[in-house]
Amino acid sequence: MEILQQKALDIRRDVLLSLSEAGSGHTGGSLGMADVFAILYFHQLKYKPTEPLWEGRDRLVLSIGHIAPVLYATLAHAGFFPKEELCTLRKLGSRLQGHPGRDHGLPGLELSAGSLGQGLSVGVGMALAARLKNANHKVVVICGDGELQEGSIWEAAMSAAHHRLDNLVVVVDRNGLQIDGKTVDVMNPEPLKEKWEAFGWRVMETNGNSIPDLMNAFEALWIPAGKPSCLLARTTMGKGVASIEGDYRWHGKAPDAQELVSFLNQLQ
Amino acid sequence: MEPFYSSRGFKATKEGFAEGLEQMGILYPKIVGLGADITASVGMDRFARSFPERFFSLGIAEQNCIGVAAGLALEGLLPVFSTYGVFSALRTTDQIRISLCYNNLHVIIGGAHAGISVGPDGATHQALEDIAVMRVMPNMTVLSPCDATQTALALKAAVEQCNGPVYLRYGRSPVPDFTPPDLAFRVGKGQILHEGNDACILATGHLVWEALQASYALAQQNIACRVVNLHTIKPIDTELIAGCTARFPFLVTAEEHQRSGGLGSAVAEVVTGCPNPVPVVRIGMEDRFGESGSPEELMEKYGLTARHLILAVRKMLR
Ligand SMILES: [Mg+2]
């Protein structure tokens, strides 16, 4: 447990360092999801960093490509590539594109993505493929709560339930915020639990910034239910840096040099 | 004079798609089919019946279909997804751009009901902008075969000769089926179906047949007209078009598509890069929507018949 908490802290630190070095990017969501990424990559998912395309690996699809910094920092800590490379984020020639781009050859990246609303459909395809091949790996898709405003998400949700894809899990980063402000003000996606259930999914809710709560939630999620599962993970945008927690203005902004010092000092 | 090509009868290119897909399904277990309803109408039904375990019904939700295809392709399967081109290419454009093209995944997208020869369904269902949108996508291959026999070969080529996303355009109405079954289909290589020294028509889809009829009629008037079938719109056959540019005083292009952005534009892009460019007369839809009517009535009204091609050639020769 403490190891995982330390991992989340390390990931947050590298998220801040890489974003500050890049000079632009999405700080709030990346920090908010650090605990989810820590538990996925250091407790839940099967993978081999030296063999990124290992057939038996669990697949993680990041549909909200804009929080790529947290994925990159996690992959580096998981051993897919050297941590030093994190400081190339968003720079010309980097394998760490502003939104994930497989064409640049970063190991551990399953999908080029960033146009919202597409990743869940891709996850459905991967889960169908796993069933066709009688493979027992899992497919995890990370979506945002603002992203659920995209109609194609619900097309994908319908199809996953129709095909009874119980090897598919979507984790919704439910921070209640998006670029323009509160999700309920921009376009209310609630009631989320009831919506996913009505679409034929098993739904669980948890505190997405609590390692113990996340651990319990995932253990329950892997028990087959004959249908796909949705984890509504309540997170705080900017989690870990008290001065920006819950501030939607930090959705799409990177810390400057001065802010970086202050943010790193606040990280605990 | 003997006709240049004789038709074995009328056959919709969607029949060629259905037959070709079933044959490929037998040869390649990695092929999976995705349906968005209307499977019989677009020629997906034969595959679905023959390989039910490899066919997934996804309903009227085309954007999702593209993403699902991407996921299957990432796992090493070869998805074939088809519906009307207005939906498969245009409703899904962003999904095609990011999930398929940016990821450079081998997926075959069928664009059925292409062109105005869709007929009575009217403007909403006549795909006339699909080539323009598909051919500007990086990594995409765009195929537009000229009859049912060639459509089956195009599908085979899309499976065997391509590694990235492919858009394969085909039509609804029965059209003459005339290409020899042993005429090799090389992606990116146009076909000179008839040779001539006075004029040159480059066509795609059913208008290749119209071009051959035009060429035959022109031959009676002592005008020898080369007919080129550009079944691949991307990658366009630069070498062949440059050769035509060097040899003929003008080129005529013909397609069931908007004049902007389609085959004519693709040809003109090559011609303008040649050392001695020549005029390119582009026959196609004049920046407008279609309407209901029989396929023949519509082709006549919108100027897409052999007669219109003859007029275009004669006008340029004057
Ligand atoms: Mg949000």
Coordinates of C-alpha atoms and ligand atoms in Angstrom, one line a residue:
Chain A
M1 CA 0.0 0.0 0.0
E2 CA 2.7 2.4 1.0
I3 CA 4.7 1.4 -2.1
L4 CA 1.7 2.3 -4.3
Q5 CA 1.3 5.6 -2.5
Q6 CA 5.0 6.3 -3.1
K7 CA 4.6 5.3 -6.8
A8 CA 1.7 7.8 -7.2
L9 CA 3.8 10.5 -5.6
D10 CA 6.7 9.7 -8.0
I11 CA 4.3 9.8 -11.0
R12 CA 2.9 13.2 -9.9
R13 CA 6.4 14.6 -9.5
D14 CA 7.4 13.5 -13.0
V15 CA 4.1 14.7 -14.4
L16 CA 4.9 18.2 -13.1
L17 CA 8.5 18.1 -14.2
S18 CA 7.7 17.0 -17.7
L19 CA 4.8 19.5 -18.1
S20 CA 6.9 22.3 -16.8
E21 CA 9.7 21.4 -19.2
A22 CA 7.2 21.2 -22.1
G23 CA 5.7 24.6 -21.2
S24 CA 2.2 23.5 -22.1
G25 CA -0.1 20.5 -21.5
H26 CA -2.8 19.2 -19.2
T27 CA -1.8 19.3 -15.5
G28 CA -5.1 19.0 -13.7
G29 CA -6.3 15.7 -15.1
S30 CA -2.9 14.1 -15.2
L31 CA -2.4 14.7 -11.4
G32 CA -6.0 13.6 -10.7
M33 CA -5.5 10.2 -12.3
A34 CA -2.1 9.4 -10.8
D35 CA -3.5 7.1 -8.2
V36 CA -5.5 5.2 -10.8
F37 CA -2.4 4.8 -13.0
A38 CA -0.3 3.7 -10.0
I39 CA -2.6 1.0 -9.0
L40 CA -3.2 -0.2 -12.6
Y41 CA 0.5 -0.4 -13.5
F42 CA 1.9 -1.5 -10.2
H43 CA -0.8 -3.7 -8.8
Q44 CA -3.4 -4.8 -11.4
L45 CA -2.2 -5.1 -15.0
K46 CA -0.1 -7.8 -16.5
Y47 CA 2.7 -6.6 -18.8
K48 CA 6.3 -7.1 -19.7
P49 CA 8.2 -3.8 -20.2
T50 CA 11.0 -5.6 -22.1
E51 CA 8.4 -7.2 -24.4
P52 CA 5.8 -4.4 -24.9
L53 CA 3.8 -6.4 -27.4
W54 CA 3.6 -9.5 -25.3
E55 CA 0.4 -11.2 -26.4
G56 CA -0.7 -12.0 -22.9
R57 CA -0.6 -8.4 -21.6
D58 CA -3.6 -6.5 -20.4
R59 CA -4.5 -3.7 -22.7
L60 CA -4.8 -0.1 -21.5
V61 CA -6.4 2.4 -23.9
L62 CA -6.2 6.0 -22.9
S63 CA -9.2 7.6 -24.6
I64 CA -8.6 11.0 -23.0
G65 CA -5.2 11.5 -24.8
H66 CA -4.7 14.9 -23.2
I67 CA -3.7 13.3 -19.9
A68 CA -0.8 11.6 -21.7
P69 CA 1.7 13.0 -19.2
V70 CA 0.4 10.7 -16.5
L71 CA 0.5 7.7 -18.9
Y72 CA 4.1 8.6 -20.0
A73 CA 5.3 9.1 -16.4
T74 CA 3.7 5.7 -15.4
L75 CA 5.2 3.9 -18.4
A76 CA 8.6 5.2 -17.6
H77 CA 8.4 4.2 -14.0
A78 CA 7.1 0.8 -15.1
G79 CA 10.3 0.4 -17.1
F80 CA 9.1 0.8 -20.7
F81 CA 11.6 3.6 -21.4
P82 CA 14.1 5.7 -19.5
K83 CA 12.7 8.3 -17.1
E84 CA 15.1 10.9 -18.6
E85 CA 13.0 10.8 -21.8
L86 CA 10.1 12.4 -19.9
C87 CA 11.7 15.8 -20.3
T88 CA 11.2 15.6 -24.1
L89 CA 7.4 15.8 -23.7
R90 CA 5.8 17.8 -26.6
K91 CA 9.1 18.6 -28.2
L92 CA 10.0 18.2 -31.8
G93 CA 11.1 14.6 -32.6
S94 CA 10.0 13.3 -29.2
R95 CA 8.3 9.9 -28.8
L96 CA 6.2 11.6 -26.2
Q97 CA 3.7 13.5 -28.4
G98 CA 1.3 16.0 -26.9
H99 CA -1.4 13.4 -27.4
P100 CA -0.3 9.8 -27.8
G101 CA 1.0 9.0 -31.3
R102 CA 2.1 5.4 -31.9
D103 CA 3.9 6.4 -35.1
H104 CA 6.7 7.8 -32.9
G105 CA 7.4 4.4 -31.5
L106 CA 6.9 4.8 -27.8
P107 CA 6.9 1.3 -26.2
G108 CA 3.8 0.5 -24.1
L109 CA 1.5 2.7 -26.0
E110 CA -1.6 0.8 -27.3
L111 CA -3.3 3.5 -29.3
S112 CA -2.8 6.9 -30.9
A113 CA -5.7 8.9 -29.5
G114 CA -6.8 12.3 -28.4
S115 CA -10.0 13.1 -30.4
L116 CA -12.5 12.5 -27.6
G117 CA -15.1 9.7 -27.8
Q118 CA -13.1 7.2 -29.8
G119 CA -11.2 5.1 -27.3
L120 CA -14.1 3.1 -25.9
S121 CA -15.0 1.8 -29.4
V122 CA -11.4 0.7 -29.8
G123 CA -11.6 -1.1 -26.5
V124 CA -14.7 -2.9 -27.7
G125 CA -12.8 -4.1 -30.7
M126 CA -9.9 -5.3 -28.6
A127 CA -12.2 -7.1 -26.2
L128 CA -14.0 -8.8 -29.1
A129 CA -10.6 -9.8 -30.5
A130 CA -9.6 -11.3 -27.2
R131 CA -12.8 -13.4 -27.1
L132 CA -12.3 -14.6 -30.7
K133 CA -8.8 -15.7 -29.7
N134 CA -9.9 -17.3 -26.4
A135 CA -7.4 -15.0 -24.7
N136 CA -8.0 -14.1 -21.1
H137 CA -6.3 -10.7 -20.8
K138 CA -8.3 -7.6 -19.8
V139 CA -9.0 -4.4 -21.7
V140 CA -9.1 -1.2 -19.7
V141 CA -10.3 2.1 -21.2
I142 CA -9.8 5.4 -19.5
C143 CA -12.4 8.0 -20.3
G144 CA -13.1 11.4 -18.9
D145 CA -16.5 12.6 -17.6
G146 CA -16.6 15.5 -20.0
E147 CA -15.8 13.0 -22.8
L148 CA -19.1 11.2 -22.0
Q149 CA -20.8 14.1 -23.8
E150 CA -19.6 12.6 -27.1
G151 CA -22.4 10.5 -28.6
S152 CA -20.0 7.9 -29.9
I153 CA -19.3 6.8 -26.3
W154 CA -22.8 5.7 -25.9
E155 CA -22.7 3.9 -29.3
A156 CA -19.7 2.0 -27.9
A157 CA -21.4 1.4 -24.5
M158 CA -24.4 -0.1 -26.2
S159 CA -22.3 -2.4 -28.4
A160 CA -20.1 -3.6 -25.4
A161 CA -23.2 -4.7 -23.5
H162 CA -24.9 -6.2 -26.6
H163 CA -21.9 -8.4 -27.2
R164 CA -21.5 -9.1 -23.4
L165 CA -17.9 -8.1 -23.2
D166 CA -17.1 -8.9 -19.6
N167 CA -13.4 -8.6 -20.4
L168 CA -13.8 -4.9 -20.8
V169 CA -13.6 -2.2 -18.0
V170 CA -14.0 1.5 -18.5
V171 CA -12.6 3.8 -15.8
V172 CA -14.3 7.2 -15.9
D173 CA -12.2 10.0 -14.5
R174 CA -15.1 11.7 -12.8
N175 CA -13.6 14.9 -11.7
G176 CA -16.7 16.9 -12.5
L177 CA -14.8 19.4 -14.5
Q178 CA -13.9 20.2 -18.1
I179 CA -12.2 23.1 -19.9
D180 CA -15.1 25.5 -19.7
G181 CA -15.9 24.7 -16.0
K182 CA -18.2 22.3 -14.2
T183 CA -19.4 19.4 -16.3
V184 CA -22.9 19.8 -14.9
D185 CA -22.9 23.3 -16.2
V186 CA -21.4 22.7 -19.6
M187 CA -23.6 19.7 -20.4
N188 CA -24.9 17.7 -17.6
P189 CA -24.0 14.0 -18.1
E190 CA -25.7 12.9 -14.8
P191 CA -27.0 10.6 -13.6
L192 CA -24.0 8.6 -14.7
K193 CA -24.5 5.4 -12.6
E194 CA -28.0 5.0 -13.8
K195 CA -27.1 5.8 -17.4
W196 CA -24.3 3.1 -17.6
E197 CA -26.6 0.6 -15.8
A198 CA -29.4 1.4 -18.3
F199 CA -27.0 0.7 -21.1
G200 CA -26.4 -2.8 -19.6
W201 CA -23.2 -2.3 -17.6
R202 CA -22.1 -3.2 -14.1
V203 CA -21.3 0.0 -12.4
M204 CA -19.1 0.7 -9.4
E205 CA -18.2 4.0 -7.7
T206 CA -15.2 4.7 -5.7
N207 CA -12.9 7.4 -4.5
G208 CA -10.4 7.6 -7.4
N209 CA -7.7 9.2 -5.2
S210 CA -7.7 6.6 -2.5
I211 CA -5.4 3.7 -3.1
P212 CA -7.2 1.3 -0.7
D213 CA -10.6 2.2 -2.2
L214 CA -9.3 1.7 -5.7
M215 CA -7.8 -1.6 -4.8
N216 CA -11.1 -2.9 -3.4
A217 CA -12.9 -1.6 -6.5
F218 CA -10.6 -3.3 -9.0
E219 CA -10.7 -6.7 -7.1
A220 CA -14.5 -6.6 -7.4
L221 CA -14.4 -5.5 -11.0
W222 CA -12.4 -8.5 -12.2
I223 CA -15.1 -10.9 -11.0
P224 CA -16.9 -11.8 -14.3
A225 CA -20.4 -10.4 -14.5
G226 CA -21.4 -11.5 -18.0
K227 CA -21.3 -7.8 -19.0
P228 CA -18.9 -5.0 -19.2
S229 CA -17.9 -3.0 -16.2
C230 CA -17.7 0.7 -15.5
L231 CA -15.8 2.2 -12.6
L232 CA -16.8 5.8 -11.8
A233 CA -13.7 7.1 -10.1
R234 CA -14.3 10.3 -8.3
T235 CA -11.1 12.3 -8.6
T236 CA -10.0 15.8 -7.8
M237 CA -8.5 17.7 -10.6
G238 CA -4.9 18.7 -9.7
K239 CA -4.9 16.2 -6.8
G240 CA -1.7 16.4 -4.7
V241 CA -1.0 20.1 -5.2
A242 CA -3.3 21.7 -2.7
S243 CA -3.2 25.2 -4.2
I244 CA -4.7 24.0 -7.6
E245 CA -7.0 21.2 -6.4
G246 CA -10.4 21.4 -8.0
D247 CA -9.5 24.4 -10.1
Y248 CA -10.7 23.8 -13.7
R249 CA -8.3 26.5 -15.0
W250 CA -5.6 24.0 -14.5
H251 CA -7.2 21.6 -17.0
G252 CA -5.0 22.7 -19.9
K253 CA -2.1 24.6 -18.4
A254 CA 1.4 23.7 -17.4
P255 CA 3.3 25.2 -14.4
D256 CA 6.0 27.7 -15.1
A257 CA 9.4 27.5 -13.3
Q258 CA 8.2 29.4 -10.2
E259 CA 5.0 27.4 -10.0
L260 CA 6.9 24.2 -10.4
V261 CA 8.9 24.9 -7.3
S262 CA 5.8 25.7 -5.3
F263 CA 3.9 22.6 -6.6
L264 CA 6.8 20.2 -5.9
N265 CA 7.0 21.5 -2.4
Q266 CA 3.2 20.9 -1.9
L267 CA 3.4 17.3 -3.2
Q268 CA 3.0 14.9 -0.3
Chain B
M1 CA -16.0 -2.6 -86.2
E2 CA -15.9 -5.0 -83.3
P3 CA -16.8 -3.6 -79.9
F4 CA -13.7 -2.9 -77.8
Y5 CA -15.3 -4.8 -74.8
S6 CA -18.5 -6.7 -74.6
S7 CA -20.6 -6.9 -71.5
R8 CA -21.3 -10.3 -70.0
G9 CA -24.5 -8.8 -68.6
F10 CA -25.5 -6.3 -66.0
K11 CA -24.3 -6.8 -62.5
A12 CA -24.1 -4.4 -59.5
T13 CA -20.6 -3.9 -58.2
K14 CA -21.9 -4.6 -54.7
E15 CA -22.4 -8.2 -56.0
G16 CA -18.7 -8.3 -56.8
F17 CA -18.0 -7.0 -53.3
A18 CA -20.2 -9.7 -51.7
E19 CA -18.6 -12.5 -53.7
G20 CA -15.0 -11.2 -53.2
L21 CA -15.5 -10.9 -49.5
E22 CA -16.8 -14.4 -49.2
Q23 CA -13.9 -15.8 -51.1
M24 CA -11.4 -13.8 -49.0
G25 CA -13.2 -15.0 -45.9
I26 CA -12.5 -18.6 -46.9
L27 CA -8.8 -17.9 -47.6
Y28 CA -8.1 -15.7 -44.6
P29 CA -9.4 -16.6 -41.2
K30 CA -8.2 -13.2 -39.9
I31 CA -10.9 -11.4 -41.8
V32 CA -13.8 -10.3 -39.6
G33 CA -16.9 -8.5 -40.8
L34 CA -18.7 -5.5 -39.2
G35 CA -22.2 -4.7 -40.1
A36 CA -24.2 -1.5 -39.5
D37 CA -27.6 -2.8 -40.4
I38 CA -28.4 -2.7 -44.2
T39 CA -26.0 -5.7 -44.6
A40 CA -27.9 -7.2 -47.5
S41 CA -28.1 -3.8 -49.3
V42 CA -24.3 -3.4 -49.2
G43 CA -23.2 -7.0 -49.8
M44 CA -22.1 -7.9 -46.3
D45 CA -24.8 -10.5 -45.8
R46 CA -23.0 -13.4 -47.7
F47 CA -20.0 -13.1 -45.4
A48 CA -22.3 -12.8 -42.3
R49 CA -24.1 -16.0 -43.3
S50 CA -21.0 -18.0 -44.2
F51 CA -18.9 -16.9 -41.2
P52 CA -21.4 -16.0 -38.4
E53 CA -18.6 -16.4 -35.7
R54 CA -16.5 -13.8 -37.5
F55 CA -19.3 -11.3 -38.2
F56 CA -20.3 -8.7 -35.6
S57 CA -23.6 -6.7 -35.9
L58 CA -23.0 -3.2 -34.5
G59 CA -26.2 -1.5 -35.5
I60 CA -26.7 1.9 -37.0
A61 CA -23.7 3.4 -35.2
E62 CA -21.0 3.9 -37.8
Q63 CA -18.6 5.9 -35.7
N64 CA -18.4 3.1 -33.2
C65 CA -17.9 0.6 -36.1
I66 CA -14.7 2.4 -37.1
G67 CA -13.3 2.4 -33.6
V68 CA -14.2 -1.3 -33.1
A69 CA -12.5 -2.0 -36.4
A70 CA -9.4 -0.2 -35.1
G71 CA -9.4 -2.3 -32.0
L72 CA -9.7 -5.6 -33.9
A73 CA -7.0 -4.5 -36.3
L74 CA -4.6 -3.7 -33.4
E75 CA -5.1 -7.3 -32.3
G76 CA -4.1 -8.7 -35.7
L77 CA -7.5 -9.3 -37.3
L78 CA -8.5 -7.8 -40.6
P79 CA -11.9 -6.0 -40.3
V80 CA -14.1 -5.3 -43.3
F81 CA -16.8 -2.8 -42.5
S82 CA -19.2 -1.6 -45.1
T83 CA -22.3 0.6 -45.3
Y84 CA -23.4 3.4 -47.6
G85 CA -20.4 5.6 -48.5
V86 CA -22.3 8.7 -47.2
F87 CA -22.1 7.0 -43.7
S88 CA -18.9 4.9 -43.9
A89 CA -16.8 7.7 -45.2
L90 CA -18.5 10.9 -44.2
R91 CA -20.3 10.4 -40.8
T92 CA -17.2 8.7 -39.5
T93 CA -14.5 11.0 -40.9
D94 CA -12.9 11.9 -37.6
Q95 CA -12.8 8.3 -36.5
I96 CA -11.2 7.3 -39.8
R97 CA -8.7 10.1 -39.5
I98 CA -7.5 9.3 -35.9
S99 CA -8.4 5.7 -35.0
L100 CA -7.6 4.3 -38.4
C101 CA -5.3 6.5 -40.4
Y102 CA -3.2 8.0 -37.6
N103 CA -2.8 4.5 -36.2
N104 CA -2.2 3.2 -39.7
L105 CA -4.3 0.1 -39.3
H106 CA -5.2 -2.4 -42.0
V107 CA -9.0 -2.1 -42.2
I108 CA -11.1 -2.2 -45.3
I109 CA -14.0 0.2 -45.4
G110 CA -16.6 -0.3 -48.1
G111 CA -18.3 2.7 -49.5
A112 CA -21.5 1.4 -51.0
H113 CA -24.1 3.3 -52.9
A114 CA -21.4 5.4 -54.4
G115 CA -22.4 8.0 -57.0
I116 CA -25.6 9.3 -58.4
S117 CA -26.6 6.0 -60.0
V118 CA -28.0 5.1 -56.5
G119 CA -31.1 6.4 -58.1
P120 CA -34.5 6.9 -56.4
D121 CA -33.2 7.1 -52.8
G122 CA -32.2 10.6 -53.7
A123 CA -29.5 13.1 -52.6
T124 CA -29.1 12.0 -48.9
H125 CA -27.9 8.5 -50.0
Q126 CA -25.8 9.3 -53.0
A127 CA -22.1 9.5 -52.0
L128 CA -20.6 12.2 -54.2
E129 CA -18.0 13.7 -51.8
D130 CA -16.4 10.5 -50.4
I131 CA -13.4 10.3 -52.7
A132 CA -12.4 13.9 -51.9
V133 CA -12.5 13.3 -48.1
M134 CA -10.9 9.8 -48.1
R135 CA -8.0 10.7 -50.5
V136 CA -6.6 13.5 -48.3
M137 CA -6.2 11.2 -45.3
P138 CA -2.6 10.2 -44.7
N139 CA -2.0 6.4 -45.0
M140 CA -5.3 5.8 -46.8
T141 CA -5.6 3.9 -50.0
V142 CA -8.7 4.7 -52.2
L143 CA -10.0 2.1 -54.7
S144 CA -12.8 2.6 -57.1
P145 CA -13.2 -0.5 -59.4
C146 CA -15.1 -0.3 -62.7
D147 CA -17.4 -3.4 -62.6
A148 CA -18.4 -6.3 -60.5
T149 CA -15.6 -8.6 -61.6
Q150 CA -13.0 -5.9 -60.8
T151 CA -14.7 -5.1 -57.5
A152 CA -14.0 -8.7 -56.3
L153 CA -10.4 -8.3 -57.5
A154 CA -10.1 -4.9 -55.7
L155 CA -11.2 -6.5 -52.5
K156 CA -8.6 -9.2 -52.9
A157 CA -6.0 -6.6 -53.6
A158 CA -7.1 -4.6 -50.5
V159 CA -6.5 -7.8 -48.5
E160 CA -3.2 -8.9 -50.1
Q161 CA -1.5 -5.8 -51.3
C162 CA -2.3 -3.2 -48.6
N163 CA -1.1 -2.8 -45.0
G164 CA -3.0 0.3 -44.0
P165 CA -6.6 1.6 -44.2
V166 CA -8.4 1.1 -47.5
Y167 CA -11.6 2.8 -48.8
L168 CA -13.2 0.7 -51.5
R169 CA -16.0 2.4 -53.4
Y170 CA -18.8 0.6 -55.2
G171 CA -22.3 1.0 -56.5
R172 CA -25.8 -0.1 -56.1
S173 CA -27.2 -0.3 -59.7
P174 CA -26.5 -3.1 -62.1
V175 CA -23.9 -2.0 -64.7
P176 CA -22.2 -3.9 -67.5
D177 CA -19.7 -6.4 -66.3
F178 CA -17.0 -6.5 -68.8
T179 CA -13.4 -6.7 -67.5
P180 CA -11.6 -10.0 -68.2
P181 CA -11.4 -11.9 -64.9
D182 CA -7.7 -12.4 -65.5
L183 CA -7.0 -8.7 -65.8
A184 CA -4.4 -8.2 -63.1
F185 CA -5.3 -5.6 -60.4
R186 CA -2.3 -3.8 -59.1
V187 CA -3.0 -1.2 -56.4
G188 CA -1.8 2.1 -57.7
K189 CA -1.4 1.0 -61.3
G190 CA -4.0 2.3 -63.8
Q191 CA -5.1 0.3 -66.8
I192 CA -5.0 1.4 -70.4
L193 CA -8.1 -0.5 -71.6
H194 CA -8.1 0.9 -75.1
E195 CA -5.3 2.7 -77.0
G196 CA -5.6 5.8 -79.2
N197 CA -3.5 8.8 -80.3
D198 CA -6.0 11.6 -80.6
A199 CA -7.6 11.9 -77.3
C200 CA -7.5 10.4 -73.8
I201 CA -10.2 9.8 -71.2
L202 CA -9.2 8.8 -67.7
A203 CA -12.2 7.4 -65.8
T204 CA -13.1 5.6 -62.6
G205 CA -16.0 3.4 -61.5
H206 CA -18.8 2.8 -63.9
L207 CA -17.8 5.7 -66.1
V208 CA -15.0 3.6 -67.4
W209 CA -17.6 1.7 -69.3
E210 CA -19.1 5.0 -70.6
A211 CA -15.6 6.1 -71.6
L212 CA -15.2 2.9 -73.6
Q213 CA -18.5 3.4 -75.3
A214 CA -17.5 7.0 -76.1
S215 CA -14.2 5.8 -77.5
Y216 CA -15.9 3.3 -79.7
A217 CA -18.3 6.0 -81.1
L218 CA -15.4 8.4 -81.6
A219 CA -13.5 5.6 -83.5
Q220 CA -16.3 5.6 -86.1
Q221 CA -15.6 9.3 -86.6
N222 CA -11.8 8.5 -87.0
I223 CA -10.9 9.8 -83.6
A224 CA -8.7 7.4 -81.7
C225 CA -9.3 7.8 -78.0
R226 CA -7.2 6.2 -75.3
V227 CA -9.3 5.0 -72.3
V228 CA -7.6 4.7 -68.9
N229 CA -9.2 3.0 -65.9
L230 CA -7.9 4.6 -62.7
H231 CA -9.3 2.0 -60.3
T232 CA -6.9 3.4 -57.7
I233 CA -7.4 7.0 -56.8
K234 CA -4.8 6.9 -54.1
P235 CA -2.0 6.3 -54.6
I236 CA -2.6 7.8 -58.0
D237 CA -0.7 6.4 -60.9
T238 CA 1.6 9.4 -61.4
E239 CA 3.7 7.7 -64.1
L240 CA 0.8 6.8 -66.3
I241 CA -0.8 10.2 -66.0
A242 CA 2.5 11.9 -66.8
G243 CA 2.8 9.7 -69.9
C244 CA -0.7 10.8 -71.0
T245 CA 0.2 14.5 -70.3
A246 CA 3.3 14.2 -72.5
R247 CA 1.4 12.5 -75.3
F248 CA -2.1 14.2 -75.6
P249 CA -3.1 17.8 -76.2
F250 CA -5.7 17.6 -73.4
L251 CA -7.1 15.0 -70.9
V252 CA -10.7 14.3 -70.0
T253 CA -11.6 12.8 -66.6
A254 CA -14.9 11.2 -65.7
E255 CA -16.3 10.1 -62.4
E256 CA -19.6 9.8 -60.5
H257 CA -18.4 12.3 -57.9
Q258 CA -18.2 16.1 -57.4
R259 CA -15.8 17.7 -59.9
S260 CA -13.9 19.1 -56.9
G261 CA -11.7 16.8 -55.0
G262 CA -12.3 13.6 -56.8
L263 CA -10.5 11.7 -59.6
G264 CA -10.4 14.8 -61.8
S265 CA -8.6 16.8 -59.1
A266 CA -6.2 14.0 -58.4
V267 CA -5.3 13.8 -62.1
A268 CA -5.0 17.6 -62.3
E269 CA -2.6 17.6 -59.4
V270 CA -0.3 15.3 -61.3
V271 CA -0.7 17.2 -64.6
T272 CA 0.2 20.6 -63.1
G273 CA 3.5 19.0 -61.8
C274 CA 4.5 17.9 -65.3
P275 CA 7.0 19.9 -67.4
N276 CA 4.4 20.6 -70.1
P277 CA 0.9 20.6 -68.5
V278 CA -2.1 20.3 -70.7
P279 CA -5.8 21.3 -70.1
V280 CA -7.8 18.8 -68.0
V281 CA -11.5 18.7 -68.6
R282 CA -13.2 17.2 -65.5
I283 CA -16.6 15.5 -66.0
G284 CA -18.5 15.0 -62.8
M285 CA -21.1 16.5 -60.5
E286 CA -21.2 20.3 -60.8
D287 CA -21.0 21.3 -57.1
R288 CA -24.6 20.2 -56.4
F289 CA -26.7 17.5 -54.8
G290 CA -28.4 14.7 -56.7
E291 CA -32.1 13.9 -56.6
S292 CA -34.5 11.0 -57.1
G293 CA -34.9 9.3 -60.5
S294 CA -33.8 6.2 -62.3
P295 CA -30.1 5.7 -62.5
E296 CA -30.2 6.2 -66.3
E297 CA -32.3 9.4 -66.0
L298 CA -29.9 10.8 -63.4
M299 CA -26.7 10.0 -65.4
E300 CA -28.3 11.7 -68.4
K301 CA -29.5 14.7 -66.5
Y302 CA -26.2 15.3 -64.7
G303 CA -24.1 14.7 -67.8
L304 CA -22.4 11.5 -66.9
T305 CA -22.9 9.3 -70.1
A306 CA -20.8 8.3 -73.1
R307 CA -22.6 11.0 -75.1
H308 CA -21.4 13.7 -72.7
L309 CA -17.8 12.4 -72.9
I310 CA -18.0 12.4 -76.7
L311 CA -19.1 16.0 -76.7
A312 CA -16.3 16.9 -74.3
V313 CA -13.6 15.3 -76.5
R314 CA -15.0 16.8 -79.8
K315 CA -15.2 20.3 -78.2
M316 CA -11.5 20.1 -77.2
L317 CA -10.5 18.8 -80.6
R318 CA -12.1 21.7 -82.4
Ligands
MG1 MG -13.5 15.9 -16.5

